[in-house]
Amino acid sequence: MDLTAPPPPVTNFSVTGGSSTATLRWTKPAGVTLGQIMIRTAVGSTPPPLVTSGTSVYSGTASLYTMTRLANSASYAFRTWVKDSTGKVSPGADVLLVGTKATVTASGAWITYGGSVTVSTTVTKLDGSPLAGAPIVLYAKAKNATAYAAVATVTSNANGVATSVQKPGASTQYQWGYNGAVGLLGTKSAVALVEVRPGISSYLTPAAIKLGASSNFYGYLTPAHQGTKAYLQRKSGTSWAAAGTGVLTANGKYSFVVKPAAKGTYTYRVVWLADADHQGTQTPSKVLTVS
């Protein structure tokens, strides 16, 4: 029988989580003719018991390895073994990467251009305990864009809560992220969409005219959206009928001449339709009296 002792395990086995990544580090045992370091993992808090169980992570002779494409909001247990040149395997060494999760809420589903919205999150470990004092990053992108950019970094409070006041100029998607730490896997929240509605002013001058005269319905859209169309509508019973189409100028102005053909009262409004960046909007109703 071969009574030679197996090699000792690695020491200083640690894991640092990132955003869907885990970097494993270890110190190889001295005085061992190394065959390979073997690392395997399992989702959850229980490491693989055997060199044939779980999922293989690494096999080689290095002292560091980064695992990628880890699931969001999951924990991973790792076990490593040392195999010497004779094929004998050491006892296992374990380390746990604890998952985290983040929520996302916005104080409103839409705002008027120039307004602000409060975006909040609560970040916890998977056991439900709050992640306090951690840097939490708020990412944002315009609704029709493809890439997120960091717009704020907030330290979570004792309850794992972080908030940021934002003033988007266009309809924007927000997502919170925690980038991980030693023993903690990073996470990304779901996405919250905040629509931005342009500001629109409206003036009907004069509001009362004699038959045969005309009135001017005008106003400004902010931001300007030069070259886009504004639609004048007149109320007919309980519905609205098209009454004119205008093109916004460089400063966002629209203007319509209103000249009814009969005496009475007429109700008008102007509508601007949504584009890729902004929610549609409309003016309050304006009443014209013709005598």
XYZ file of C-alpha atoms in Angstrom:
291
model
C 0.000 0.000 0.000
C 1.078 3.577 -0.680
C 1.080 5.212 2.751
C 2.445 8.556 1.555
C 0.378 11.403 3.022
C -1.804 13.461 0.672
C -0.697 17.040 -0.012
C -1.924 19.814 2.257
C -4.744 22.069 1.015
C -4.307 25.586 -0.295
C -4.305 28.412 2.223
C -5.736 31.941 2.098
C -8.573 30.759 -0.157
C -10.807 33.797 -0.787
C -13.350 35.127 -3.252
C -14.163 38.687 -4.281
C -17.429 39.255 -6.056
C -18.068 41.678 -8.878
C -20.971 42.275 -11.196
C -21.690 38.708 -12.362
C -18.034 37.745 -11.688
C -16.031 36.091 -8.927
C -12.258 36.357 -8.512
C -10.779 33.456 -6.548
C -7.346 33.664 -4.911
C -5.310 31.117 -2.978
C -1.805 30.297 -1.788
C -0.367 27.046 -3.061
C 1.162 24.716 -0.451
C 4.949 24.800 -0.174
C 7.090 21.721 -0.675
C 4.580 19.958 -2.934
C 5.307 18.809 -6.465
C 2.110 20.203 -7.860
C -0.047 18.382 -10.329
C -2.969 20.821 -10.400
C -5.339 22.961 -8.369
C -8.949 21.874 -8.831
C -11.882 24.187 -8.019
C -15.552 23.298 -8.260
C -18.688 25.191 -7.323
C -22.373 24.736 -6.545
C -25.194 27.272 -6.386
C -26.206 27.902 -2.778
C -24.235 27.672 0.450
C -23.065 24.028 0.330
C -19.843 23.344 -1.583
C -19.439 20.257 -3.794
C -18.331 17.329 -1.580
C -16.341 15.510 -4.275
C -13.961 16.349 -7.099
C -16.584 14.929 -9.442
C -19.617 16.830 -8.116
C -20.830 20.343 -8.729
C -19.496 22.387 -11.637
C -15.842 22.615 -12.590
C -14.486 26.155 -12.265
C -10.725 25.838 -12.680
C -8.000 23.256 -13.150
C -4.384 24.390 -13.383
C -1.390 25.648 -11.475
C -2.124 29.377 -11.075
C -2.957 31.231 -7.849
C -5.852 33.312 -9.188
C -8.865 32.760 -11.411
C -11.854 34.911 -12.396
C -15.153 33.217 -13.078
C -17.636 35.131 -15.264
C -21.320 35.079 -16.181
C -22.598 34.305 -12.706
C -26.339 34.551 -12.172
C -27.785 37.733 -10.693
C -28.916 37.426 -7.046
C -27.449 33.972 -6.411
C -24.945 32.562 -3.889
C -22.084 30.246 -4.828
C -20.077 27.838 -2.656
C -16.565 26.908 -3.828
C -14.265 24.046 -2.833
C -10.673 23.607 -3.967
C -8.341 20.612 -3.812
C -4.625 20.177 -4.441
C -3.556 17.221 -6.543
C 0.164 16.394 -6.396
C 2.278 14.856 -9.121
C 1.505 11.337 -7.878
C -2.249 11.921 -8.183
C -2.995 12.195 -4.467
C -5.635 14.780 -3.513
C -5.615 17.069 -0.510
C -8.510 17.805 1.827
C -10.821 20.485 0.460
C -10.748 24.190 1.294
C -13.996 26.118 1.096
C -15.182 29.663 0.528
C -18.673 31.148 0.131
C -19.764 33.955 -2.183
C -23.001 35.403 -0.790
C -25.525 36.773 -3.260
C -27.188 40.171 -3.000
C -30.303 41.706 -4.496
C -31.514 45.241 -5.161
C -34.929 46.783 -5.730
C -35.758 49.918 -7.725
C -38.589 52.415 -7.303
C -39.243 55.877 -8.718
C -41.367 58.571 -7.098
C -43.355 58.929 -10.311
C -43.881 57.146 -13.618
C -43.547 60.465 -15.461
C -42.516 64.061 -14.892
C -42.838 67.303 -16.794
C -39.636 68.539 -18.427
C -37.590 70.482 -15.880
C -38.954 68.506 -12.948
C -37.185 65.905 -10.820
C -37.772 62.324 -9.703
C -36.458 60.399 -6.693
C -35.073 56.961 -7.543
C -34.625 54.560 -4.605
C -33.344 51.077 -3.839
C -33.048 48.649 -0.949
C -30.042 46.329 -1.179
C -29.919 43.155 0.906
C -28.052 39.901 1.148
C -30.019 36.871 0.058
C -30.756 36.017 3.693
C -32.658 39.308 3.911
C -30.149 41.225 6.039
C -29.538 44.790 4.821
C -26.334 45.710 3.047
C -25.336 48.793 5.034
C -22.586 51.285 4.228
C -22.011 49.951 0.717
C -21.471 52.030 -2.437
C -24.569 51.587 -4.623
C -24.420 52.887 -8.205
C -27.359 54.324 -10.123
C -27.198 53.700 -13.858
C -29.329 55.454 -16.467
C -29.929 55.502 -20.203
C -32.329 57.314 -22.466
C -35.305 55.124 -23.355
C -34.152 54.667 -26.956
C -30.411 54.312 -26.141
C -28.476 51.048 -25.860
C -25.883 51.638 -23.136
C -26.206 52.566 -19.457
C -23.952 55.118 -17.768
C -23.398 55.693 -14.051
C -25.134 58.890 -12.900
C -24.764 58.640 -9.106
C -23.029 56.633 -6.385
C -24.786 56.560 -3.007
C -23.723 54.896 0.249
C -26.540 52.726 1.579
C -27.861 53.507 5.051
C -28.242 51.094 7.980
C -31.330 49.598 6.323
C -29.612 49.105 2.966
C -31.537 52.001 1.418
C -30.074 54.432 -1.126
C -31.848 57.296 -2.919
C -30.910 59.765 -5.626
C -32.790 62.776 -6.991
C -32.559 62.925 -10.785
C -33.640 65.531 -13.320
C -33.813 63.728 -16.667
C -34.154 65.756 -19.825
C -35.695 62.855 -21.737
C -37.566 59.654 -20.924
C -35.035 57.571 -19.008
C -34.571 54.029 -17.709
C -32.921 53.675 -14.288
C -31.196 50.650 -12.742
C -29.351 50.263 -9.429
C -26.219 48.163 -9.167
C -23.945 46.891 -6.418
C -20.519 45.905 -7.692
C -19.656 43.370 -4.999
C -16.884 42.978 -2.410
C -14.920 40.267 -0.629
C -17.379 37.426 -0.085
C -20.269 39.297 -1.712
C -21.519 38.969 -5.276
C -22.682 42.115 -7.027
C -26.214 42.555 -8.310
C -28.358 44.612 -10.670
C -31.929 45.679 -9.989
C -34.809 45.591 -12.408
C -35.380 48.684 -14.562
C -37.668 51.635 -13.760
C -38.799 53.820 -16.661
C -39.500 57.487 -15.991
C -41.234 59.195 -18.888
C -40.563 62.895 -19.477
C -43.422 64.978 -20.830
C -42.475 68.271 -22.514
C -43.748 71.462 -20.985
C -46.358 73.166 -23.178
C -47.865 76.606 -22.754
C -51.071 77.845 -24.410
C -52.694 81.218 -25.048
C -55.973 82.063 -26.828
C -56.031 85.748 -27.712
C -58.623 87.137 -27.684
C -60.932 84.668 -25.965
C -64.065 86.415 -27.254
C -64.598 87.713 -30.812
C -67.314 88.949 -33.122
C -68.430 86.700 -35.989
C -66.037 87.171 -38.897
C -63.071 88.039 -36.707
C -60.293 85.636 -35.726
C -58.346 84.605 -32.654
C -54.832 83.249 -32.243
C -54.158 80.000 -30.353
C -50.409 79.794 -29.721
C -47.830 78.583 -27.251
C -44.432 76.959 -26.793
C -43.162 73.416 -26.352
C -40.141 72.885 -24.059
C -37.740 71.429 -25.155
C -38.377 72.958 -28.554
C -38.493 69.944 -30.937
C -38.090 72.161 -33.976
C -39.753 70.807 -37.126
C -42.141 68.429 -35.367
C -45.900 68.833 -35.675
C -48.508 70.228 -33.317
C -52.167 69.408 -33.861
C -55.080 71.753 -33.186
C -58.251 69.944 -32.136
C -61.816 71.203 -31.626
C -64.233 69.487 -29.274
C -67.318 68.053 -30.940
C -69.709 66.537 -28.445
C -67.620 64.179 -26.350
C -64.838 63.681 -28.928
C -62.134 65.809 -30.495
C -61.940 66.611 -34.204
C -58.858 67.700 -36.161
C -58.846 71.452 -36.750
C -55.325 72.154 -38.021
C -51.689 71.090 -38.162
C -48.679 73.296 -37.486
C -44.888 72.898 -37.407
C -42.864 73.972 -34.379
C -40.314 76.736 -34.899
C -36.741 76.857 -33.600
C -37.903 78.082 -30.200
C -40.740 75.534 -30.009
C -43.559 77.918 -30.927
C -46.810 76.778 -32.524
C -49.528 79.119 -33.738
C -53.029 78.646 -35.188
C -55.521 81.198 -36.490
C -59.013 80.307 -35.304
C -61.997 81.745 -37.201
C -65.296 79.938 -36.601
C -68.049 80.337 -39.217
C -70.944 80.658 -36.774
C -71.801 82.171 -33.438
C -71.410 80.071 -30.304
C -68.735 78.726 -28.002
C -65.854 76.582 -29.264
C -63.418 74.499 -27.229
C -59.880 73.939 -28.556
C -56.696 72.236 -27.482
C -53.288 71.540 -29.022
C -51.734 68.063 -28.961
C -48.100 67.075 -29.471
C -47.477 63.362 -30.068
C -44.760 61.307 -28.367
C -41.399 60.730 -30.024
C -38.513 58.419 -29.125
C -37.341 60.652 -26.259
C -40.452 62.228 -24.791
C -43.985 61.374 -23.832
C -46.813 63.093 -25.715
C -48.548 66.087 -24.199
C -51.478 68.422 -24.705
C -52.597 71.849 -23.600
C -55.516 72.549 -21.290
C -58.767 73.255 -23.129
C -59.368 76.828 -24.231
C -62.880 78.228 -24.880
C -63.553 80.781 -27.620
C -66.808 82.740 -27.593
C -68.131 84.035 -30.920
C -70.954 86.611 -30.787
